[in-house]
Coordinates of N, CA and C in Angstrom, one line a residue:
Chain A
X958 N -17.4 -18.9 13.4 CA -17.6 -17.5 13.1 C -16.2 -16.8 13.0
X959 N -16.2 -15.8 12.1 CA -14.9 -15.1 11.9 C -14.7 -14.1 13.0
X960 N -13.4 -13.9 13.2 CA -13.1 -12.9 14.2 C -11.6 -12.8 14.5
X961 N -11.3 -12.0 15.5 CA -9.9 -11.9 16.0 C -9.7 -12.5 17.4
X962 N -8.7 -13.3 17.5 CA -8.4 -13.9 18.8 C -7.1 -13.3 19.3
X963 N -7.1 -12.8 20.5 CA -5.9 -12.3 21.2 C -5.7 -13.2 22.4
X964 N -4.4 -13.5 22.6 CA -4.0 -14.3 23.8 C -2.7 -13.9 24.3
X965 N -2.4 -14.1 25.6 CA -3.4 -14.4 26.7 C -4.3 -13.2 27.0
X966 N -5.3 -13.4 27.8 CA -6.2 -12.3 28.2 C -5.4 -11.5 29.3
X967 N -4.7 -12.1 30.1 CA -3.9 -11.4 31.1 C -2.5 -12.0 31.1
X968 N -1.6 -11.0 31.2 CA -0.1 -11.4 31.1 C 0.6 -10.6 32.2
X969 N 1.5 -11.3 32.9 CA 2.4 -10.6 33.9 C 3.8 -10.7 33.4
X970 N 4.5 -9.6 33.5 CA 5.9 -9.6 33.1 C 6.8 -9.1 34.1
X971 N 7.9 -9.7 34.3 CA 8.9 -9.1 35.2 C 9.7 -8.1 34.5
X972 N 10.3 -7.2 35.3 CA 11.1 -6.1 34.7 C 12.3 -6.7 34.0
X973 N 12.6 -6.2 32.8 CA 13.7 -6.7 32.0 C 13.4 -7.9 31.1
X974 N 12.1 -8.4 31.1 CA 11.8 -9.5 30.2 C 11.1 -9.0 29.0
X975 N 11.2 -9.7 27.9 CA 10.4 -9.5 26.7 C 9.2 -10.4 26.8
X976 N 8.1 -9.9 26.3 CA 6.9 -10.8 26.2 C 6.3 -10.6 24.9
X977 N 5.6 -11.6 24.4 CA 4.9 -11.5 23.1 C 3.5 -11.9 23.2
X978 N 2.7 -10.9 22.7 CA 1.2 -11.0 22.6 C 0.8 -11.5 21.2
X979 N -0.1 -12.5 21.3 CA -0.6 -13.1 20.1 C -1.9 -12.4 19.6
X980 N -1.9 -12.4 18.2 CA -3.2 -11.9 17.6 C -3.3 -12.7 16.3
X981 N -4.5 -13.4 16.2 CA -4.8 -14.2 15.0 C -6.2 -13.8 14.5
X982 N -6.3 -13.7 13.2 CA -7.6 -13.4 12.6 C -7.9 -14.3 11.4
X983 N -9.2 -14.7 11.3 CA -9.7 -15.5 10.3 C -10.7 -14.9 9.4
X984 N -10.6 -13.5 9.3 CA -11.5 -12.7 8.5 C -11.0 -12.4 7.1
X985 N -9.8 -12.9 6.8 CA -9.2 -12.7 5.5 C -8.9 -11.2 5.3
X986 N -8.7 -10.5 6.3 CA -8.4 -9.0 6.2 C -6.9 -8.8 5.9
X987 N -6.7 -7.8 5.0 CA -5.3 -7.5 4.7 C -4.5 -6.8 5.8
X988 N -5.2 -5.8 6.3 CA -4.5 -4.9 7.3 C -4.7 -5.3 8.7
X989 N -3.7 -5.2 9.6 CA -3.8 -5.5 11.0 C -3.1 -4.4 11.7
X990 N -3.5 -4.2 13.0 CA -3.1 -3.1 13.8 C -2.9 -3.5 15.3
X991 N -2.0 -2.8 15.9 CA -1.8 -2.9 17.4 C -2.0 -1.5 18.0
X992 N -2.9 -1.5 19.0 CA -3.2 -0.3 19.8 C -2.8 -0.5 21.2
X993 N -2.4 0.6 21.9 CA -2.3 0.5 23.3 C -3.4 1.5 24.0
X994 N -4.0 1.0 25.0 CA -5.1 1.8 25.7 C -4.6 2.0 27.1
X995 N -4.6 3.3 27.5 CA -4.3 3.7 28.9 C -5.5 4.5 29.4
X996 N -5.8 4.4 30.7 CA -7.0 5.2 31.2 C -6.9 6.6 30.9
X997 N -8.0 7.1 30.3 CA -8.2 8.6 30.0 C -7.4 9.0 28.8
X998 N -6.7 8.1 28.1 CA -5.9 8.5 26.9 C -6.4 8.0 25.6
X999 N -7.5 7.3 25.6 CA -7.9 6.7 24.4 C -7.0 5.6 23.8
X1000 N -7.0 5.4 22.6 CA -6.2 4.4 21.9 C -5.0 5.0 21.1
X1001 N -3.8 4.5 21.3 CA -2.7 5.0 20.5 C -2.1 3.9 19.7
X1002 N -1.8 4.2 18.4 CA -1.4 3.2 17.4 C 0.1 2.9 17.7
X1003 N 0.4 1.6 17.8 CA 1.8 1.1 18.0 C 2.5 0.8 16.7
X1004 N 1.9 -0.2 16.0 CA 2.3 -0.6 14.6 C 1.1 -1.0 13.8
X1005 N 1.3 -1.1 12.5 CA 0.3 -1.6 11.7 C 1.0 -2.2 10.4
X1006 N 0.2 -3.2 9.8 CA 0.7 -3.9 8.7 C -0.4 -4.0 7.7
X1007 N 0.0 -3.6 6.4 CA -1.0 -3.6 5.3 C -0.9 -4.9 4.5
X1008 N 0.2 -5.6 4.6 CA 0.4 -6.8 3.8 C 1.5 -7.7 4.5
X1009 N 1.5 -8.9 4.1 CA 2.4 -9.9 4.7 C 3.9 -9.4 4.4
X1010 N 4.7 -9.6 5.4 CA 6.1 -9.2 5.4 C 6.4 -7.7 5.3
X1011 N 5.4 -6.9 5.7 CA 5.5 -5.5 5.7 C 4.8 -4.8 6.8
X1012 N 5.4 -3.9 7.5 CA 4.7 -3.2 8.6 C 5.3 -1.8 8.8
X1013 N 4.6 -0.9 9.4 CA 5.0 0.5 9.6 C 4.8 0.8 11.1
X1014 N 5.6 1.7 11.6 CA 5.5 2.3 12.9 C 4.3 3.2 13.0
X1015 N 3.6 3.1 14.2 CA 2.6 4.0 14.5 C 3.2 5.2 15.3
X1016 N 2.3 5.7 16.2 CA 2.7 6.9 17.0 C 3.6 6.6 18.2
X1017 N 3.5 5.4 18.7 CA 4.3 5.0 19.9 C 5.0 3.7 19.8
X1018 N 5.8 3.5 18.7 CA 6.5 2.3 18.4 C 7.7 1.9 19.3
X1019 N 8.3 2.9 19.9 CA 9.5 2.7 20.7 C 9.3 1.6 21.8
X1020 N 10.2 0.6 21.8 CA 10.0 -0.4 22.8 C 9.2 -1.6 22.4
X1021 N 8.7 -1.5 21.2 CA 7.8 -2.6 20.7 C 8.4 -3.2 19.3
X1022 N 8.1 -4.4 19.0 CA 8.4 -5.0 17.7 C 7.3 -5.9 17.3
X1023 N 7.2 -6.0 15.9 CA 6.1 -6.9 15.4 C 6.7 -7.7 14.2
X1024 N 5.9 -8.7 13.8 CA 6.3 -9.5 12.6 C 4.9 -9.8 11.9
X1025 N 5.0 -10.0 10.6 CA 3.8 -10.4 9.8 C 4.2 -11.4 8.8
X1026 N 4.4 -12.6 9.3 CA 4.9 -13.7 8.4 C 3.7 -14.4 7.7
X1027 N 2.5 -14.3 8.3 CA 1.4 -14.9 7.7 C 0.2 -13.8 7.7
X1028 N -0.7 -13.9 6.8 CA -1.8 -12.9 6.7 C -2.6 -13.0 8.0
X1029 N -2.7 -14.1 8.6 CA -3.6 -14.3 9.7 C -3.0 -13.9 11.0
X1030 N -1.7 -13.6 11.1 CA -1.1 -13.5 12.4 C -0.2 -12.2 12.4
X1031 N -0.3 -11.5 13.6 CA 0.4 -10.3 13.8 C 0.8 -10.1 15.2
X1032 N 1.9 -10.9 15.6 CA 2.3 -10.9 17.1 C 3.0 -9.6 17.4
X1033 N 2.8 -9.1 18.7 CA 3.5 -7.9 19.2 C 4.4 -8.4 20.3
X1034 N 5.7 -7.9 20.2 CA 6.6 -8.2 21.3 C 6.8 -6.9 22.1
X1035 N 6.6 -6.9 23.4 CA 6.9 -5.8 24.3 C 8.3 -6.0 24.8
X1036 N 9.2 -5.2 24.4 CA 10.6 -5.5 24.9 C 11.0 -4.8 26.2
X1037 N 12.1 -5.1 26.7 CA 12.5 -4.5 28.0 C 12.8 -3.0 27.8
X1038 N 13.0 -2.5 26.6 CA 13.2 -1.1 26.3 C 11.9 -0.3 26.5
X1039 N 10.8 -0.9 26.6 CA 9.5 -0.2 26.8 C 9.5 0.2 28.3
X1040 N 9.5 1.5 28.6 CA 9.6 1.9 30.0 C 8.4 1.8 30.8
X1041 N 7.3 1.8 30.2 CA 6.0 1.7 31.0 C 5.0 0.8 30.3
X1042 N 5.3 -0.5 30.3 CA 4.5 -1.4 29.4 C 3.1 -1.7 30.0
X1043 N 2.8 -1.5 31.2 CA 1.5 -1.8 31.8 C 0.5 -1.1 31.1
X1044 N -0.4 -1.8 30.5 CA -1.5 -1.3 29.7 C -2.4 -2.4 29.1
X1045 N -3.5 -2.0 28.5 CA -4.4 -2.9 27.8 C -4.1 -2.8 26.3
X1046 N -3.8 -3.9 25.7 CA -3.3 -3.9 24.3 C -4.4 -4.5 23.4
X1047 N -4.7 -3.8 22.4 CA -5.8 -4.2 21.5 C -5.3 -4.4 20.0
X1048 N -5.6 -5.6 19.5 CA -5.3 -5.9 18.1 C -6.6 -5.6 17.2
X1049 N -6.4 -5.2 16.0 CA -7.5 -5.0 15.1 C -7.1 -5.4 13.7
X1050 N -8.1 -5.6 12.9 CA -7.9 -5.8 11.4 C -9.0 -5.0 10.7
X1051 N -8.6 -4.8 9.4 CA -9.6 -4.2 8.5 C -9.4 -4.7 7.1
X1052 N -10.5 -4.7 6.3 CA -10.4 -5.1 4.9 C -9.8 -4.0 4.1
X1053 N -9.3 -4.3 2.9 CA -8.6 -3.4 2.1 C -9.6 -2.7 1.2
X1054 N -10.4 -1.8 1.9 CA -11.4 -1.1 1.1 C -11.7 0.2 1.8
X1055 N -12.2 1.2 1.1 CA -12.3 2.5 1.7 C -13.1 2.7 2.9
X1056 N -14.2 2.1 3.0 CA -15.1 2.3 4.1 C -15.0 1.2 5.2
X1057 N -13.8 0.5 5.2 CA -13.7 -0.6 6.1 C -13.5 -0.1 7.5
X1058 N -14.4 -0.4 8.4 CA -14.2 -0.3 9.8 C -13.4 -1.4 10.3
X1059 N -12.9 -1.2 11.5 CA -12.0 -2.1 12.2 C -12.8 -3.2 12.9
X1060 N -12.2 -4.4 12.9 CA -12.7 -5.5 13.9 C -11.7 -5.6 14.9
X1061 N -12.0 -5.6 16.2 CA -11.1 -5.6 17.3 C -11.2 -7.0 18.0
X1062 N -10.0 -7.4 18.5 CA -10.0 -8.5 19.5 C -10.4 -8.1 20.8
X1063 N -10.4 -9.0 21.8 CA -10.9 -8.7 23.1 C -9.8 -8.2 24.1
X1064 N -8.6 -8.1 23.5 CA -7.5 -7.4 24.3 C -6.7 -8.3 25.2
X1065 N -5.5 -7.8 25.5 CA -4.6 -8.4 26.5 C -4.2 -7.4 27.5
X1066 N -4.4 -7.7 28.8 CA -4.0 -6.8 29.8 C -2.6 -7.2 30.3
X1067 N -1.6 -6.4 30.1 CA -0.2 -6.6 30.5 C 0.1 -5.9 31.8
X1068 N 0.6 -6.5 32.7 CA 1.1 -5.9 34.0 C 2.5 -6.3 34.3
X1069 N 3.3 -5.3 34.6 CA 4.7 -5.5 35.0 C 4.7 -5.6 36.5
X1070 N 5.3 -6.7 37.0 CA 5.4 -7.0 38.4 C 6.8 -6.9 38.9
Chain B
X207 N -2.1 17.9 12.5 CA -2.6 16.6 12.1 C -4.0 16.4 12.4
X208 N -4.6 15.2 12.0 CA -6.0 14.9 12.3 C -6.2 14.6 13.8
X209 N -7.3 15.0 14.2 CA -7.7 14.8 15.6 C -9.2 14.7 15.8
X210 N -9.5 14.1 17.0 CA -10.9 13.9 17.4 C -11.1 14.3 18.8
X211 N -12.1 15.2 19.1 CA -12.3 15.7 20.4 C -13.7 15.2 20.9
X212 N -13.8 14.6 22.0 CA -15.0 14.2 22.6 C -15.3 14.9 23.9
X213 N -16.6 15.0 24.3 CA -16.9 15.5 25.6 C -16.4 14.6 26.6
X214 N -16.0 15.2 27.7 CA -15.4 14.4 28.8 C -16.6 13.8 29.6
X215 N -16.3 12.6 30.2 CA -17.3 11.9 31.0 C -16.8 11.9 32.4
X216 N -17.5 11.1 33.2 CA -18.6 10.3 32.8 C -19.9 11.0 32.6
X217 N -20.7 10.5 31.7 CA -22.0 11.0 31.5 C -23.0 10.0 32.3
X218 N -23.7 10.6 33.2 CA -24.6 9.8 34.0 C -26.0 10.1 33.7
X219 N -26.8 9.1 33.3 CA -28.2 9.3 33.0 C -29.1 8.3 33.6
X220 N -30.4 8.7 33.8 CA -31.3 7.7 34.2 C -31.9 6.9 33.0
X221 N -32.3 5.7 33.3 CA -32.9 4.9 32.2 C -34.0 5.7 31.5
X222 N -34.0 5.6 30.2 CA -35.0 6.1 29.3 C -34.7 7.6 29.0
X223 N -33.7 8.2 29.5 CA -33.3 9.5 29.2 C -32.7 9.7 27.8
X224 N -32.6 10.9 27.3 CA -32.1 11.1 26.0 C -30.6 11.4 26.1
X225 N -29.8 10.8 25.2 CA -28.4 10.8 25.2 C -27.8 11.6 24.1
X226 N -26.9 12.5 24.4 CA -26.1 13.1 23.4 C -24.6 13.1 23.9
X227 N -23.7 12.5 23.0 CA -22.3 12.6 23.3 C -21.7 13.4 22.1
X228 N -21.1 14.5 22.4 CA -20.5 15.4 21.4 C -19.2 14.9 20.9
X229 N -19.0 15.0 19.6 CA -17.7 14.7 18.9 C -17.5 15.7 17.8
X230 N -16.3 16.3 17.8 CA -15.9 17.1 16.7 C -14.5 16.7 16.3
X231 N -14.2 17.0 15.0 CA -13.0 16.5 14.5 C -12.2 17.6 13.7
X232 N -10.9 17.4 13.5 CA -10.1 18.3 12.7 C -9.5 17.4 11.7
X233 N -9.6 17.7 10.4 CA -9.1 16.9 9.4 C -8.8 17.7 8.2
X234 N -7.8 17.4 7.4 CA -7.5 18.1 6.2 C -8.3 17.7 5.0
X235 N -8.9 16.6 5.0 CA -9.7 16.1 3.8 C -11.1 15.7 4.3
X236 N -11.6 14.7 3.7 CA -12.9 14.2 4.0 C -12.9 12.8 4.5
X237 N -12.7 12.6 5.8 CA -12.6 11.3 6.4 C -13.9 10.6 6.5
X238 N -13.8 9.3 6.7 CA -15.0 8.5 7.2 C -15.0 8.7 8.7
X239 N -16.2 8.7 9.3 CA -16.4 8.9 10.8 C -17.1 7.6 11.4
X240 N -16.7 7.3 12.6 CA -17.2 6.1 13.3 C -17.4 6.4 14.7
X241 N -18.4 5.6 15.3 CA -18.5 5.5 16.7 C -18.3 4.0 17.1
X242 N -17.4 3.8 18.1 CA -17.2 2.5 18.6 C -17.6 2.4 20.1
X243 N -18.0 1.2 20.5 CA -18.4 1.1 21.9 C -17.5 0.0 22.6
X244 N -17.1 0.3 23.8 CA -16.3 -0.7 24.6 C -17.0 -1.0 25.9
X245 N -17.3 -2.3 26.1 CA -17.9 -2.8 27.3 C -16.7 -3.2 28.3
X246 N -16.9 -3.2 29.5 CA -15.8 -3.5 30.5 C -15.1 -4.7 30.2
X247 N -13.7 -4.6 30.1 CA -12.9 -5.7 29.9 C -12.8 -6.3 28.5
X248 N -13.5 -5.6 27.6 CA -13.5 -6.1 26.2 C -12.9 -5.2 25.2
X249 N -12.8 -5.7 24.0 CA -12.3 -4.8 22.9 C -13.4 -3.9 22.4
X250 N -13.1 -3.2 21.4 CA -14.1 -2.2 20.8 C -14.9 -2.9 19.8
X251 N -16.2 -2.4 19.7 CA -17.1 -2.9 18.6 C -17.6 -1.7 17.9
X252 N -17.7 -1.9 16.5 CA -18.2 -0.8 15.7 C -19.7 -0.6 16.0
X253 N -20.1 0.6 16.3 CA -21.5 0.9 16.6 C -22.2 1.4 15.3
X254 N -21.5 2.4 14.7 CA -22.1 3.0 13.5 C -21.1 3.7 12.7
X255 N -21.3 4.1 11.5 CA -20.4 4.8 10.7 C -21.1 5.7 9.6
X256 N -20.3 6.7 9.1 CA -20.8 7.5 8.0 C -19.6 7.8 7.2
X257 N -19.7 7.7 5.9 CA -18.6 7.9 5.0 C -18.6 9.2 4.2
X258 N -19.6 10.0 4.2 CA -19.6 11.3 3.6 C -20.5 12.2 4.2
X259 N -20.4 13.5 3.9 CA -21.1 14.6 4.5 C -22.6 14.3 4.4
X260 N -23.4 14.6 5.4 CA -24.8 14.5 5.5 C -25.3 13.0 5.7
X261 N -24.4 12.1 5.6 CA -24.8 10.7 5.9 C -25.2 10.5 7.3
X262 N -26.2 9.7 7.6 CA -26.6 9.4 9.0 C -26.3 7.9 9.2
X263 N -25.5 7.6 10.2 CA -25.3 6.2 10.7 C -26.2 5.9 11.8
X264 N -26.7 4.6 11.8 CA -27.6 4.3 12.8 C -27.5 2.8 13.2
X265 N -27.7 2.5 14.4 CA -27.6 1.1 14.8 C -28.1 1.0 16.3
X266 N -28.9 0.0 16.6 CA -29.4 -0.3 18.0 C -30.0 0.9 18.6
X267 N -30.6 1.8 17.8 CA -31.3 3.0 18.4 C -30.3 4.2 18.5
X268 N -29.1 4.0 18.2 CA -28.1 5.1 18.2 C -28.0 5.7 16.8
X269 N -27.8 7.0 16.7 CA -27.7 7.8 15.5 C -26.6 8.8 15.6
X270 N -26.0 9.1 14.4 CA -25.1 10.2 14.3 C -25.0 10.6 12.8
X271 N -25.0 11.9 12.7 CA -25.0 12.6 11.4 C -23.7 13.3 11.1
X272 N -23.1 13.0 10.0 CA -21.8 13.6 9.5 C -22.1 15.0 9.1
X273 N -21.7 16.0 9.9 CA -21.8 17.4 9.6 C -20.6 18.1 9.2
X274 N -20.4 18.3 7.9 CA -19.1 18.9 7.4 C -19.0 20.3 7.8
X275 N -20.1 21.1 7.9 CA -20.1 22.5 8.1 C -19.6 22.8 9.6
X276 N -20.0 21.9 10.5 CA -19.6 22.0 11.9 C -18.5 21.1 12.3
X277 N -18.0 20.3 11.4 CA -17.0 19.2 11.7 C -17.4 18.4 12.9
X278 N -18.6 17.9 12.9 CA -19.1 17.2 14.1 C -19.8 15.9 13.7
X279 N -19.9 15.0 14.7 CA -20.5 13.7 14.5 C -21.0 13.2 15.8
X280 N -22.0 13.9 16.3 CA -22.5 13.7 17.7 C -23.4 12.5 17.7
X281 N -23.2 11.7 18.8 CA -23.9 10.4 19.0 C -25.2 10.7 19.8
X282 N -26.3 10.2 19.4 CA -27.6 10.4 20.1 C -28.4 9.1 20.2
X283 N -29.2 9.0 21.3 CA -30.1 7.9 21.4 C -31.3 8.5 22.2
X284 N -32.5 8.1 21.8 CA -33.7 8.7 22.3 C -34.0 8.2 23.7
X285 N -33.6 7.0 24.0 CA -34.0 6.4 25.3 C -32.9 5.3 25.7
X286 N -32.1 5.7 26.6 CA -31.0 4.8 27.0 C -31.4 3.7 28.0
X287 N -30.7 2.6 27.9 CA -31.0 1.5 28.9 C -29.7 1.2 29.7
X288 N -29.9 0.6 30.8 CA -28.8 0.2 31.7 C -27.7 -0.5 30.9
X289 N -28.1 -1.3 29.9 CA -27.2 -2.1 29.2 C -26.4 -1.3 28.2
X290 N -26.7 0.0 28.1 CA -25.9 0.9 27.2 C -24.7 1.4 27.9
X291 N -24.6 1.2 29.2 CA -23.4 1.6 30.0 C -22.1 1.1 29.4
X292 N -21.3 1.9 29.0 CA -20.0 1.5 28.3 C -19.2 2.8 28.0
X293 N -18.1 2.6 27.4 CA -17.3 3.7 26.9 C -17.4 3.9 25.4
X294 N -17.7 5.1 25.0 CA -18.0 5.3 23.6 C -16.8 6.2 23.0
X295 N -16.3 5.7 21.8 CA -15.2 6.3 21.1 C -15.6 6.8 19.8
X296 N -15.3 8.1 19.6 CA -15.5 8.6 18.2 C -14.2 8.5 17.5
X297 N -14.2 8.3 16.2 CA -13.0 8.1 15.4 C -13.2 8.5 14.0
X298 N -12.1 8.8 13.3 CA -12.1 9.2 11.9 C -11.0 8.3 11.2
X299 N -11.2 8.1 10.0 CA -10.2 7.3 9.2 C -10.1 7.9 7.8
X300 N -8.9 7.7 7.3 CA -8.6 7.9 5.9 C -8.2 6.6 5.2
X301 N -8.6 6.4 4.0 CA -8.1 5.3 3.2 C -6.9 5.7 2.5
X302 N -5.7 5.0 2.8 CA -4.5 5.4 2.2 C -4.3 4.8 0.8
X303 N -5.1 3.9 0.4 CA -5.0 3.2 -0.8 C -4.6 1.7 -0.6
X304 N -4.2 1.4 0.6 CA -4.0 0.0 1.1 C -4.5 -0.3 2.4
X305 N -4.8 0.8 3.2 CA -5.3 0.5 4.5 C -6.0 1.8 5.1
X306 N -7.0 1.6 6.0 CA -7.6 2.7 6.6 C -7.0 2.9 8.0
X307 N -6.5 4.1 8.3 CA -5.9 4.3 9.6 C -6.9 5.1 10.4
X308 N -7.2 4.6 11.6 CA -8.2 5.2 12.5 C -7.4 6.1 13.5
X309 N -8.0 7.3 13.7 CA -7.6 8.2 14.8 C -8.8 8.3 15.8
X310 N -8.5 8.0 17.1 CA -9.6 7.9 18.1 C -9.6 9.2 19.0
X311 N -10.8 9.5 19.4 CA -11.0 10.4 20.6 C -10.6 9.7 21.9
X312 N -10.7 10.4 23.0 CA -10.2 9.8 24.3 C -11.3 9.0 24.9
X313 N -12.5 8.9 24.3 CA -13.6 8.1 24.9 C -14.4 8.9 25.9
X314 N -15.7 8.5 26.0 CA -16.7 9.1 26.9 C -17.4 7.9 27.6
X315 N -17.3 7.9 28.9 CA -17.9 6.8 29.7 C -19.4 7.2 29.9
X316 N -20.3 6.3 29.6 CA -21.7 6.5 29.9 C -22.2 5.5 31.0
X317 N -22.8 6.1 32.0 CA -23.3 5.3 33.1 C -24.8 5.5 33.1
X318 N -25.6 4.5 33.0 CA -27.1 4.6 33.0 C -27.6 3.9 34.3
X319 N -28.4 4.6 35.0 CA -28.9 4.0 36.3 C -30.4 3.8 36.2
X320 N -30.9 2.9 37.1 CA -32.4 2.7 37.1 C -33.1 3.8 37.7

């Protein structure tokens, strides 16, 4: 079955460390997205990519970095510059068409210890 | 900019009660509108969508109608079940020519009790 796989499901990071969250899709979707979810704040867009080797900042990109070397993969790195990284991170993808809704992964919960 | 406003939760209902979750939006053009559902510890799932004014989206007994005159997309269900307990997100999107960008509301938690 096609879908989006995020790993790991839970991740613990020490202060000052960089960590990378994986996102892989086999839906042949062109666009991929990273969202951050905090309690009571809904979802906020971190980065998105419309095509391989290209990506754009979302609303809260500071302290994060991404790459899009393959169509299927869009990893997110949470750097030590991100001051409050504890959150639930969701990856999504969508087809390149006007009415395309998003398909979401099951998320990664990151906790700073 | 574009925004989505949802009623605050939690909404607590007894099983078989009627559900309404209000959603209004602010947008400069004519976006597509969506309802997503999130069960505990999981990602979001698309529940229904509408792409133009007066369209009605429906799925699993849930319905919502795209009302341009009131800029609303309220979610309704005639008889809720305990299994409907989840967080519901209203969202709008524009197609930029290469990708659709979603803007979400803050979510409304629904709790259904026996």
